[in-house]
Short mmCIF file of C-alpha atoms in Angstrom, two decimals:
data_model
loop_
_atom_site.label_atom_id
_atom_site.label_comp_id
_atom_site.label_asym_id
_atom_site.label_seq_id
_atom_site.Cartn_x
_atom_site.Cartn_y
_atom_site.Cartn_z
CA MET A 1 101.94 109.54 -84.14
CA ASN A 2 100.29 109.82 -80.49
CA ASN A 3 102.33 108.56 -77.98
CA GLN A 4 99.56 108.17 -75.49
CA LEU A 5 97.69 105.50 -75.95
CA LYS A 6 93.89 105.86 -76.25
CA GLY A 7 92.13 102.77 -76.48
CA HIS A 8 92.96 99.22 -77.22
CA ILE A 9 90.29 97.93 -80.94
CA LEU A 10 89.99 94.79 -81.51
CA TRP A 11 88.87 94.95 -85.17
CA VAL A 12 86.56 91.32 -86.61
CA ASP A 13 85.99 91.29 -90.41
CA ASP A 14 86.67 88.53 -93.24
CA GLU A 15 87.93 91.39 -95.48
CA ILE A 16 90.37 92.97 -92.97
CA HIS A 17 93.45 93.25 -95.19
CA HIS A 18 91.45 95.94 -97.09
CA LEU A 19 90.54 98.25 -94.19
CA LYS A 20 94.47 98.88 -93.59
CA PRO A 21 93.47 102.75 -94.26
CA HIS A 22 91.59 102.88 -91.48
CA ILE A 23 93.88 101.08 -89.36
CA LEU A 24 96.35 102.77 -90.16
CA PHE A 25 94.41 106.12 -89.61
CA LEU A 26 92.79 104.82 -85.77
CA GLU A 27 96.30 104.09 -85.57
CA THR A 28 97.87 107.41 -85.83
CA LYS A 29 94.79 108.39 -83.10
CA GLY A 30 96.16 107.17 -80.53
CA TYR A 31 94.56 104.02 -81.07
CA LYS A 32 96.48 100.35 -81.12
CA VAL A 33 93.84 97.92 -82.90
CA SER A 34 94.05 94.09 -83.35
CA THR A 35 92.51 92.21 -86.00
CA VAL A 36 90.85 88.81 -86.94
CA THR A 37 89.44 87.58 -90.05
CA ASN A 38 86.53 85.40 -88.33
CA GLY A 39 84.34 84.84 -84.69
CA ASN A 40 85.94 82.06 -83.73
CA ASP A 41 88.98 83.58 -83.42
CA ALA A 42 87.53 86.94 -81.74
CA GLU A 43 85.93 84.76 -79.31
CA VAL A 44 88.93 83.12 -77.99
CA LEU A 45 90.82 86.88 -77.99
CA ASN A 46 88.34 87.95 -76.15
CA LYS A 47 88.66 86.07 -73.30
CA GLU A 48 92.22 86.30 -73.43
CA ASN A 49 92.66 90.03 -73.43
CA ARG A 50 90.35 93.47 -72.12
CA TYR A 51 89.56 95.51 -75.71
CA ASP A 52 88.20 98.48 -74.78
CA LEU A 53 85.70 98.26 -77.80
CA VAL A 54 84.73 95.81 -80.43
CA LEU A 55 84.36 96.70 -84.31
CA LEU A 56 82.75 93.88 -85.72
CA ASP A 57 81.48 92.99 -88.98
CA GLN A 58 77.90 91.05 -89.31
CA THR A 59 78.70 89.61 -92.91
CA MET A 60 81.37 86.57 -91.84
CA PRO A 61 82.01 82.67 -93.48
CA GLY A 62 81.48 80.60 -90.23
CA ILE A 63 79.50 82.14 -86.98
CA ASP A 64 77.99 85.88 -88.09
CA GLY A 65 78.61 89.24 -86.13
CA ILE A 66 75.37 88.33 -83.98
CA GLU A 67 76.57 85.02 -83.11
CA THR A 68 80.24 86.60 -82.50
CA LEU A 69 78.17 89.25 -80.55
CA HIS A 70 75.82 87.27 -78.89
CA ARG A 71 79.53 85.14 -77.32
CA ILE A 72 81.80 88.42 -76.79
CA LYS A 73 78.85 89.84 -75.11
CA ASN A 74 78.30 86.31 -72.53
CA HIS A 75 81.87 86.76 -71.64
CA ARG A 76 81.76 90.33 -70.55
CA SER A 77 78.31 92.14 -71.34
CA SER A 78 79.99 95.47 -71.02
CA ILE A 79 82.23 95.74 -73.50
CA PRO A 80 81.21 98.19 -75.87
CA VAL A 81 80.91 97.06 -79.85
CA ILE A 82 79.73 98.93 -82.81
CA MET A 83 78.04 96.44 -85.55
CA ILE A 84 79.69 97.39 -88.73
CA THR A 85 77.10 95.29 -91.77
CA LYS A 86 76.66 96.19 -95.77
CA SER A 87 72.35 95.01 -95.08
CA GLU A 88 69.86 97.18 -94.11
CA ASP A 89 67.24 95.03 -93.10
CA GLU A 90 65.12 96.54 -89.72
CA TRP A 91 65.12 93.07 -88.23
CA LEU A 92 69.20 93.56 -88.02
CA MET A 93 69.02 96.44 -86.38
CA ASP A 94 67.01 95.16 -83.46
CA GLU A 95 68.48 92.17 -83.43
CA ALA A 96 72.13 94.03 -83.07
CA ILE A 97 70.24 96.56 -79.93
CA SER A 98 68.83 93.82 -78.51
CA GLN A 99 72.48 92.69 -77.44
CA GLN A 100 73.50 95.97 -76.91
CA VAL A 101 75.98 96.82 -79.20
CA SER A 102 76.73 100.34 -78.77
CA GLN A 103 76.74 101.75 -82.20
CA PHE A 104 75.60 100.48 -85.88
CA LEU A 105 77.35 101.32 -89.45
CA ILE A 106 76.35 100.69 -92.81
CA LYS A 107 79.27 99.76 -95.66
CA PRO A 108 80.80 101.68 -96.85
CA VAL A 109 82.54 103.39 -93.88
CA SER A 110 85.68 106.15 -94.28
CA PRO A 111 88.24 106.81 -92.59
CA ASN A 112 86.54 109.12 -90.60
CA GLN A 113 83.53 107.86 -89.75
CA ILE A 114 84.88 105.04 -87.88
CA PHE A 115 87.11 107.30 -86.05
CA ILE A 116 84.41 109.87 -84.80
CA ALA A 117 82.49 106.49 -83.71
CA CYS A 118 85.53 105.52 -81.87
CA LYS A 119 86.25 108.45 -80.44
CA GLN A 120 82.94 108.73 -79.53
CA ILE A 121 82.55 105.69 -77.42
CA LEU A 122 86.01 105.68 -76.08
CA GLU A 123 86.76 109.30 -74.78
CA LYS A 124 83.20 110.54 -74.18
CA ASN A 125 83.39 110.24 -70.42
CA LYS A 126 87.00 111.87 -70.75
CA ILE A 127 85.64 114.78 -73.26
CA ILE A 128 82.87 115.71 -71.22
CA GLU A 129 84.65 115.65 -68.16
CA ASP A 130 87.53 118.22 -69.08
CA ARG A 131 84.80 120.02 -70.50
CA GLU A 132 82.51 120.53 -67.42
CA THR A 133 86.10 120.87 -65.76
CA SER A 134 86.70 124.09 -67.98
CA ASP A 135 83.34 125.03 -67.10
CA TYR A 136 83.13 124.81 -63.24
CA LEU A 137 86.55 126.38 -63.00
CA LYS A 138 84.91 129.59 -65.28
CA ASP A 139 81.80 129.15 -63.28
CA PHE A 140 83.60 129.38 -59.83
CA GLN A 141 85.17 132.42 -60.54
CA ILE A 142 81.76 133.67 -61.75
CA ILE A 143 79.59 132.26 -58.97
CA ASN A 144 81.96 134.03 -56.19
CA ASN A 145 81.99 137.31 -57.80
CA ASP A 146 77.97 137.28 -57.61
CA LEU A 147 78.18 136.30 -53.98
CA GLU A 148 78.68 139.65 -53.67
CA LYS A 149 75.67 140.78 -55.72
CA ILE A 150 72.95 139.21 -54.34
CA LEU A 151 69.69 141.12 -53.50
CA SER A 152 67.10 138.87 -53.30
CA ILE A 153 65.96 135.20 -52.45
CA ASP A 154 65.51 134.63 -55.97
CA ASP A 155 69.03 135.40 -56.94
CA TRP A 156 69.57 132.68 -53.70
CA TRP A 157 67.37 129.77 -55.20
CA GLN A 158 69.28 131.15 -58.68
CA LEU A 159 73.04 130.76 -57.32
CA TYR A 160 71.76 127.86 -54.91
CA LEU A 161 70.39 125.85 -58.41
CA ARG A 162 73.90 126.27 -59.84
CA LEU A 163 75.68 124.66 -57.60
CA VAL A 164 73.30 121.64 -57.14
CA LYS A 165 74.11 120.74 -61.02
CA TRP A 166 77.65 121.19 -60.25
CA GLN A 167 77.04 118.10 -57.98
CA LEU A 168 74.91 115.90 -60.15
CA LYS A 169 77.36 117.24 -62.79
CA PHE A 170 80.41 116.02 -61.02
CA ASP A 171 78.30 112.26 -59.77
CA GLU A 172 79.03 111.37 -63.25
CA HIS A 173 82.87 110.92 -62.09
CA LYS A 174 83.96 109.91 -59.81
CA ASP A 175 86.98 110.96 -59.25
CA SER A 176 86.62 114.59 -60.47
CA GLY A 177 89.48 116.18 -58.31
CA LEU A 178 87.45 119.02 -58.55
CA LYS A 179 84.27 118.13 -55.78
CA ASN A 180 86.39 119.11 -52.73
CA ILE A 181 86.43 122.73 -54.45
CA LEU A 182 82.88 122.95 -55.09
CA THR A 183 82.41 121.35 -51.72
CA GLU A 184 84.19 124.23 -50.33
CA GLN A 185 82.50 126.57 -51.93
CA ILE A 186 79.00 125.66 -51.02
CA GLN A 187 80.74 126.29 -47.35
CA THR A 188 81.79 129.59 -48.01
CA CYS A 189 77.83 130.86 -50.12
CA ASN A 190 76.16 129.38 -46.91
CA LYS A 191 78.11 131.81 -44.30
CA THR A 192 76.81 134.67 -46.34
CA PHE A 193 73.54 132.69 -46.83
CA SER A 194 72.76 132.85 -43.10
CA TYR A 195 74.40 136.08 -42.65
CA PHE A 196 71.73 136.73 -45.15
CA ILE A 197 68.41 135.36 -43.52
CA GLU A 198 69.73 136.98 -40.43
CA ASN A 199 69.39 140.39 -40.94
CA ASN A 200 65.74 139.55 -44.00
CA TYR A 201 63.77 136.57 -42.00
CA GLU A 202 61.99 138.52 -39.81
CA ASP A 203 60.79 140.74 -42.28
CA TRP A 204 59.60 137.95 -44.37
CA THR A 205 57.05 136.81 -41.81
CA GLN A 206 55.48 140.20 -41.23
CA LYS A 207 54.63 140.18 -45.05
CA ASN A 208 50.54 139.21 -45.26
CA THR A 209 51.18 139.19 -49.79
CA ASP A 210 53.60 137.71 -52.25
CA SER A 211 55.32 135.49 -49.28
CA LEU A 212 57.48 132.51 -49.99
CA LEU A 213 57.34 130.57 -46.70
CA SER A 214 56.17 127.35 -45.58
CA PRO A 215 52.52 128.80 -45.14
CA SER A 216 51.79 130.01 -48.32
CA VAL A 217 52.75 126.76 -49.45
CA PHE A 218 49.49 125.57 -50.48
CA GLN A 219 47.56 129.28 -51.11
CA ASN A 220 50.57 129.82 -53.72
CA HIS A 221 50.47 126.30 -55.18
CA LEU A 222 47.07 124.21 -55.33
CA LEU A 223 44.07 126.55 -54.41
CA PRO A 224 44.25 128.51 -57.29
CA SER A 225 43.41 125.40 -59.15
CA ILE A 226 41.64 124.52 -56.47
CA LYS A 227 39.04 127.35 -57.19
CA ASN A 228 39.03 126.03 -60.45
CA ASN A 229 37.69 122.95 -59.89
CA GLN A 230 41.11 121.70 -60.96
CA LYS A 231 41.82 117.90 -58.55
CA VAL A 232 44.95 118.32 -57.13
CA CYS A 233 47.22 115.94 -55.73
CA MET A 234 49.93 117.60 -52.56
CA ILE A 235 52.77 115.13 -52.25
CA ILE A 236 55.30 116.61 -49.35
CA VAL A 237 58.14 113.83 -49.44
CA ASP A 238 59.24 114.78 -45.58
CA CYS A 239 63.19 116.10 -45.36
CA MET A 240 63.58 115.64 -49.13
CA ARG A 241 66.76 118.31 -50.65
CA CYS A 242 66.92 120.01 -53.12
CA ASP A 243 69.38 118.32 -55.00
CA GLN A 244 67.54 115.00 -54.64
CA PHE A 245 64.81 116.91 -56.52
CA LEU A 246 67.12 117.50 -59.52
CA SER A 247 68.47 113.57 -59.50
CA VAL A 248 65.06 112.55 -59.85
CA LEU A 249 63.55 115.33 -62.38
CA PRO A 250 64.95 114.18 -65.67
CA TYR A 251 62.96 110.67 -64.42
CA LEU A 252 59.62 112.49 -63.70
CA GLU A 253 59.48 114.17 -67.02
CA SER A 254 59.22 111.28 -68.93
CA LEU A 255 56.25 111.18 -66.78
CA PHE A 256 54.80 115.00 -66.35
CA ASN A 257 55.09 118.44 -67.42
CA ILE A 258 56.61 119.81 -65.00
CA GLU A 259 57.66 123.88 -63.76
CA LEU A 260 59.82 124.30 -60.97
CA SER A 261 58.68 126.67 -58.59
CA TYR A 262 60.53 126.69 -54.96
CA HIS A 263 59.48 128.15 -51.19
CA ILE A 264 60.95 129.27 -47.83
CA SER A 265 61.33 126.46 -45.42
CA LEU A 266 60.60 128.07 -41.92
CA ILE A 267 63.45 128.29 -39.06
CA PRO A 268 63.83 125.85 -37.28
CA SER A 269 63.98 124.24 -40.64
CA ALA A 270 62.17 121.20 -38.73
CA THR A 271 58.33 119.55 -39.12
CA PRO A 272 56.98 120.78 -36.27
CA TYR A 273 57.31 124.04 -37.37
CA SER A 274 57.51 123.62 -41.71
CA ARG A 275 55.42 120.84 -42.12
CA ASN A 276 52.20 121.91 -39.76
CA ALA A 277 52.90 125.23 -41.78
CA ILE A 278 52.43 123.85 -44.84
CA PHE A 279 48.70 122.44 -43.86
CA SER A 280 48.32 125.27 -41.96
CA GLY A 281 48.66 128.32 -43.29
CA LEU A 282 49.61 129.18 -40.02
CA TYR A 283 52.87 130.62 -38.51
CA PRO A 284 53.87 128.71 -35.16
CA ASP A 285 52.58 131.38 -33.37
CA GLU A 286 49.36 131.83 -34.73
CA LEU A 287 48.31 127.40 -35.00
CA ILE A 288 49.65 127.35 -30.94
CA SER A 289 46.77 130.15 -30.08
CA LYS A 290 44.42 128.83 -32.53
CA TYR A 291 44.96 125.24 -31.59
CA PRO A 292 45.81 124.51 -26.88
CA GLU A 293 46.51 120.86 -27.85
CA GLN A 294 48.99 121.81 -30.39
CA LYS A 295 50.57 124.33 -27.49
CA LYS A 296 50.06 120.81 -24.89
CA LEU A 297 52.57 119.06 -27.20
CA PHE A 298 55.61 121.05 -27.99
CA THR A 299 55.42 122.41 -23.75
CA ASN A 300 55.78 118.55 -23.03
CA HIS A 301 58.22 118.16 -25.76
CA GLU A 302 55.72 114.71 -27.30
CA ASN A 303 56.44 112.62 -30.24
CA GLY A 304 53.32 113.43 -32.74
CA LEU A 305 53.47 117.07 -33.16
CA ASN A 306 51.92 116.55 -36.47
CA LYS A 307 49.81 114.78 -35.64
CA TYR A 308 46.57 117.24 -36.72
CA GLU A 309 47.83 117.65 -40.11
CA ARG A 310 44.26 116.86 -41.95
CA ASP A 311 42.60 118.77 -39.57
CA PHE A 312 45.10 121.52 -40.24
CA LEU A 313 44.42 121.64 -43.83
CA LEU A 314 40.04 121.37 -43.85
CA ASP A 315 40.64 124.09 -41.49
CA GLN A 316 42.86 125.78 -44.02
CA LEU A 317 39.84 125.45 -46.68
CA ASP A 318 37.36 126.53 -44.67
CA ARG A 319 39.32 129.60 -43.87
CA HIS A 320 39.69 129.72 -48.35
CA ASN A 321 35.48 129.45 -48.27
CA ILE A 322 36.43 126.06 -49.85
CA VAL A 323 33.59 123.48 -49.94
CA ASN A 324 31.48 120.94 -50.87
CA LYS A 325 35.12 119.30 -51.89
CA ARG A 326 35.99 115.28 -50.93
CA VAL A 327 39.39 115.67 -49.33
CA HIS A 328 41.53 112.96 -48.46
CA TYR A 329 44.84 113.52 -45.86
CA HIS A 330 47.40 110.86 -45.46
CA LYS A 331 50.99 110.07 -43.71
CA ILE A 332 53.11 107.42 -44.78
CA TRP A 333 55.69 106.15 -42.35
CA ALA A 334 56.74 102.87 -43.45
CA ILE A 335 56.99 100.24 -46.39
CA GLU A 336 53.90 98.41 -45.60
CA GLU A 337 51.74 101.21 -45.23
CA GLY A 338 53.29 102.50 -48.76
CA LYS A 339 51.90 98.93 -50.50
CA LYS A 340 48.96 99.04 -48.89
CA PHE A 341 48.32 102.50 -50.52
CA ARG A 342 49.46 102.03 -53.47
CA LYS A 343 46.66 99.00 -53.52
CA LYS A 344 43.47 101.74 -52.74
CA ILE A 345 45.46 104.40 -55.04
CA ASN A 346 42.62 103.79 -57.80
CA ASP A 347 39.84 104.60 -54.71
CA TYR A 348 41.63 107.82 -53.53
CA LEU A 349 41.31 109.46 -57.27
CA GLU A 350 37.86 110.14 -56.80
CA THR A 351 39.15 113.19 -54.59
CA ASP A 352 39.11 116.27 -55.30
CA VAL A 353 42.40 117.32 -52.66
CA LEU A 354 43.95 114.39 -52.11
CA ALA A 355 47.20 114.89 -49.17
CA LEU A 356 50.04 112.63 -49.03
CA VAL A 357 53.06 113.12 -46.33
CA VAL A 358 55.67 110.52 -47.16
CA ASN A 359 58.30 109.75 -44.23
CA PHE A 360 61.49 108.14 -46.39
CA VAL A 361 63.63 109.97 -47.12
CA ASP A 362 63.57 111.73 -43.75
CA MET A 363 63.57 108.79 -41.79
CA LEU A 364 67.16 107.49 -43.68
CA ALA A 365 68.90 110.88 -42.98
CA HIS A 366 67.75 109.30 -39.35
CA ASP A 367 68.49 106.06 -39.37
CA SER A 368 71.48 106.58 -41.35
CA SER A 369 73.20 108.58 -38.12
CA LYS A 370 72.29 104.77 -36.20
CA MET A 371 72.75 102.12 -38.59
CA ASN A 372 76.49 101.56 -39.69
CA VAL A 373 74.83 99.74 -42.62
CA LEU A 374 73.28 102.58 -43.51
CA LYS A 375 76.33 105.09 -42.69
CA GLU A 376 78.13 103.07 -45.18
CA ILE A 377 75.18 103.24 -48.36
CA VAL A 378 74.96 107.26 -47.36
CA PRO A 379 78.12 107.74 -47.10
CA ASP A 380 77.55 111.82 -48.10
CA GLU A 381 75.33 113.88 -50.13
CA SER A 382 76.18 111.93 -53.44
CA GLY A 383 75.60 108.47 -51.54
CA TYR A 384 71.94 110.52 -50.33
CA ARG A 385 70.84 111.53 -53.54
CA LEU A 386 71.60 107.78 -54.92
CA ALA A 387 69.72 106.19 -52.55
CA VAL A 388 66.65 108.77 -52.58
CA LYS A 389 66.71 108.26 -56.19
CA SER A 390 66.33 104.51 -56.53
CA TRP A 391 63.55 104.92 -54.25
CA ILE A 392 61.57 106.63 -56.18
CA GLU A 393 62.18 104.88 -59.12
CA ASN A 394 61.75 101.48 -57.54
CA SER A 395 59.24 101.34 -54.64
CA TRP A 396 55.66 101.85 -54.47
CA PHE A 397 55.74 105.64 -54.43
CA ASN A 398 56.88 104.70 -58.71
CA ASP A 399 53.43 103.04 -58.77
CA VAL A 400 51.66 105.10 -56.78
CA ILE A 401 53.28 108.53 -59.31
CA LYS A 402 52.58 106.71 -62.01
CA THR A 403 49.41 105.94 -62.00
CA LEU A 404 48.69 110.06 -60.88
CA SER A 405 50.84 110.83 -64.26
CA GLN A 406 47.38 109.01 -65.62
CA SER A 407 44.90 111.37 -63.86
CA ASN A 408 43.63 114.27 -64.70
CA PHE A 409 44.57 115.58 -60.55
CA ARG A 410 47.89 118.45 -60.84
CA VAL A 411 50.53 117.33 -58.97
CA VAL A 412 52.54 119.28 -56.41
CA ILE A 413 55.31 117.66 -55.10
CA THR A 414 57.31 119.13 -52.54
CA SER A 415 59.01 119.00 -49.26
CA ASP A 416 58.80 120.75 -45.78
CA HIS A 417 62.88 121.23 -45.29
CA GLY A 418 66.17 119.75 -46.61
CA SER A 419 69.03 118.64 -44.11
CA ILE A 420 72.96 119.46 -44.29
CA ARG A 421 75.62 116.67 -43.49
CA VAL A 422 77.19 118.52 -40.13
CA ASN A 423 80.34 118.00 -39.03
CA LYS A 424 81.05 121.41 -36.86
CA ASP A 425 80.12 120.25 -32.57
CA ILE A 426 78.36 123.24 -31.02
CA MET A 427 78.31 123.23 -27.12
CA VAL A 428 75.28 124.65 -25.40
CA SER A 429 73.50 125.42 -22.52
CA ALA A 430 70.93 124.65 -21.42
CA ASP A 431 68.57 123.84 -18.04
CA ARG A 432 67.04 120.00 -18.21
CA ASP A 433 63.78 121.11 -19.85
CA ALA A 434 65.05 122.07 -23.09
CA SER A 435 64.48 120.43 -26.32
CA SER A 436 66.44 117.45 -27.52
CA GLY A 437 67.77 118.79 -31.24
CA VAL A 438 70.23 118.67 -33.00
CA ARG A 439 70.25 121.36 -35.15
CA TYR A 440 67.75 123.62 -32.69
CA LYS A 441 66.94 123.66 -29.76
CA TYR A 442 64.31 126.32 -27.18
CA GLY A 443 63.87 126.71 -23.31
CA ARG A 444 64.96 128.87 -20.65
CA ASN A 445 68.29 130.72 -20.99
CA LEU A 446 69.79 129.00 -24.06
CA ASN A 447 72.94 130.35 -24.08
CA THR A 448 76.26 129.63 -26.07
CA ASN A 449 78.65 132.67 -27.77
CA ASN A 450 80.05 130.34 -30.91
CA LYS A 451 79.36 132.47 -34.17
CA ASN A 452 77.54 129.30 -35.89
CA ALA A 453 74.79 129.25 -33.82
CA PHE A 454 71.79 132.28 -34.64
CA ILE A 455 70.06 133.15 -31.18
CA ILE A 456 66.44 134.39 -30.99
CA ASN A 457 66.09 135.91 -27.49
CA GLN A 458 62.56 137.23 -29.19
CA PRO A 459 60.71 134.29 -30.60
CA GLU A 460 57.87 136.86 -30.99
CA ARG A 461 59.93 138.82 -33.63
CA TYR A 462 60.13 135.64 -35.82
CA ARG A 463 56.44 134.42 -35.61
CA LEU A 464 57.97 131.23 -32.81
CA PRO A 465 56.01 129.74 -29.86
CA ILE A 466 56.52 131.41 -26.66
CA LEU A 467 56.01 128.64 -23.77
CA GLY A 468 58.12 129.33 -20.39
CA PRO A 469 59.32 132.89 -18.81
CA GLN A 470 63.46 133.50 -19.87
CA PHE A 471 62.69 131.05 -23.53
CA ASN A 472 64.62 131.49 -25.93
CA TYR A 473 66.08 129.29 -29.54
CA LEU A 474 69.25 128.62 -30.64
CA ILE A 475 69.70 127.77 -34.19
CA ALA A 476 73.24 126.36 -35.63
CA LYS A 477 73.85 128.01 -39.12
CA ASN A 478 76.00 126.77 -41.83
CA ASP A 479 77.64 122.62 -40.91
CA ALA A 480 77.76 122.98 -36.89
CA TYR A 481 76.07 121.14 -34.56
CA PHE A 482 74.88 121.54 -30.95
CA LEU A 483 75.99 118.99 -28.15
CA TYR A 484 76.06 119.62 -24.15
CA PRO A 485 79.50 119.80 -22.79
CA ASN A 486 78.83 116.73 -20.10
CA ASP A 487 77.61 113.90 -22.97
CA ALA A 488 80.22 115.81 -25.92
CA ASN A 489 82.18 112.28 -26.16
CA ARG A 490 79.32 110.21 -26.29
CA TYR A 491 77.85 112.06 -29.57
CA LYS A 492 79.99 113.55 -30.83
CA SER A 493 81.20 111.02 -33.30
CA LYS A 494 77.63 108.77 -33.86
CA LEU A 495 76.37 112.84 -35.17
CA ARG A 496 79.50 114.15 -36.83
CA ASP A 497 78.68 113.52 -40.80
CA SER A 498 75.20 112.70 -40.56
CA PHE A 499 72.44 114.20 -41.91
CA GLN A 500 70.96 116.88 -40.06
CA HIS A 501 67.54 119.61 -39.40
CA GLY A 502 66.47 122.47 -37.91
CA GLY A 503 68.79 125.73 -38.74
CA ILE A 504 69.83 127.83 -41.41
CA SER A 505 71.82 126.75 -45.05
CA MET A 506 69.92 126.89 -48.29
CA GLU A 507 70.39 122.93 -48.02
CA GLU A 508 67.71 122.89 -45.74
CA LEU A 509 66.00 126.73 -46.09
CA LEU A 510 65.32 126.32 -50.48
CA VAL A 511 63.06 123.64 -51.17
CA PRO A 512 62.06 122.46 -54.86
CA VAL A 513 58.41 122.74 -55.14
CA LEU A 514 57.43 120.61 -58.26
CA ILE A 515 53.79 121.40 -60.05
CA MET A 516 53.14 118.61 -62.55
CA ASN A 517 50.32 117.47 -65.06
CA GLY A 518 50.56 114.49 -66.67
CA TYR A 519 50.88 113.94 -70.45
#
């Protein structure tokens, strides 16, 4: 007899005396089994006890199994029920399924059949969690070993996907003690990743072909389809992370055939740089040279640094000799605007190139650092994933995606950059005209001696704008954020554990690209 109780089962059957071998077998496997011979007694006992599972016969004198099932579920809807019956009538199966039975077994059943069904329901989560714990502990060492062998950004992308998939698996097991170990491993990987970026990023910006950086997103993932006269829709969900994309991937796969790719956000991993680069196909230094009005926005630290995206897109199409195409650009920054777009989506299906910018995920990150209610909803990465997943599946965005899945558009969903939860504060010195970013700063004579900051004293080597004398950039690495000494205490508690972007981390720079075609 197994001394560890694996669950308390209520078995309801008018011929329970014939099932003694089955009951004894379950008890040897560690289950406690209580029995009744009719539905009325089952209803009473279910109210008095908290059973883990009900085994329920369909054909009984008095109230039958379906009515008993209804009464049991009416008292506690979450209790799992296995219905056992001699009947193979489809209507009965439909009725039982509609009442949310967990399994449906046809008599005669052997003790082992009953045991397997009970085990699957009562021990499934523990078995999966134990296996995943064992698998992760093995993969933990493999990842650490692989970390020393990484040679390319593709290697980093594959390693990061592995880490993200473990995050998603551990979301299913809230009490898993391995979450902290995984978090520490991601932090370790980020330190090595930051070093890799510092040593390779400059070379990447000099490449004219086969680039994975933001300016090549349109050319790599949309231009070939446009040239083949395929209608395309590009959706940029601002600040959406890889883990959030992968959390909604199963849902999107119910609507589309999906190919998963990626790109690398520019640094600073912020909208004025990376998203402008996607729409224009240009690096930031090229952008301000070609568009003097954009340089004024940067120089004056003005809002609306992405106000010319539509013009950038049209110019990029023109540079690639794409003419006579109907193009529509739409930016959605509020719920009401999203609802308006949903109502008019059929009008936009007439275009050849549809570009959509959605700001919900970015707004959620920024607002959660300001509002205590949102801090409770989005306390960590897991909560952030859940909030984004709920939004995608239940908002106006879901209706738009469903409509696009039934259209003849090729849909490409990506982001301009991700974000990271920050914890380490870095003191910086700067003059009063420096930018106000939390993860990146630019201005005159910016300085810090912190090892978690990447100092760029020659911006032109990184294709970054130079907007004045002694102009340089500070980029935060890993999970650090910048503070000025004179207001450190004021902002430290506000910013710690908030989601920010603009720096160097896997979460910010490695951005998924979903290439989707409806079925």
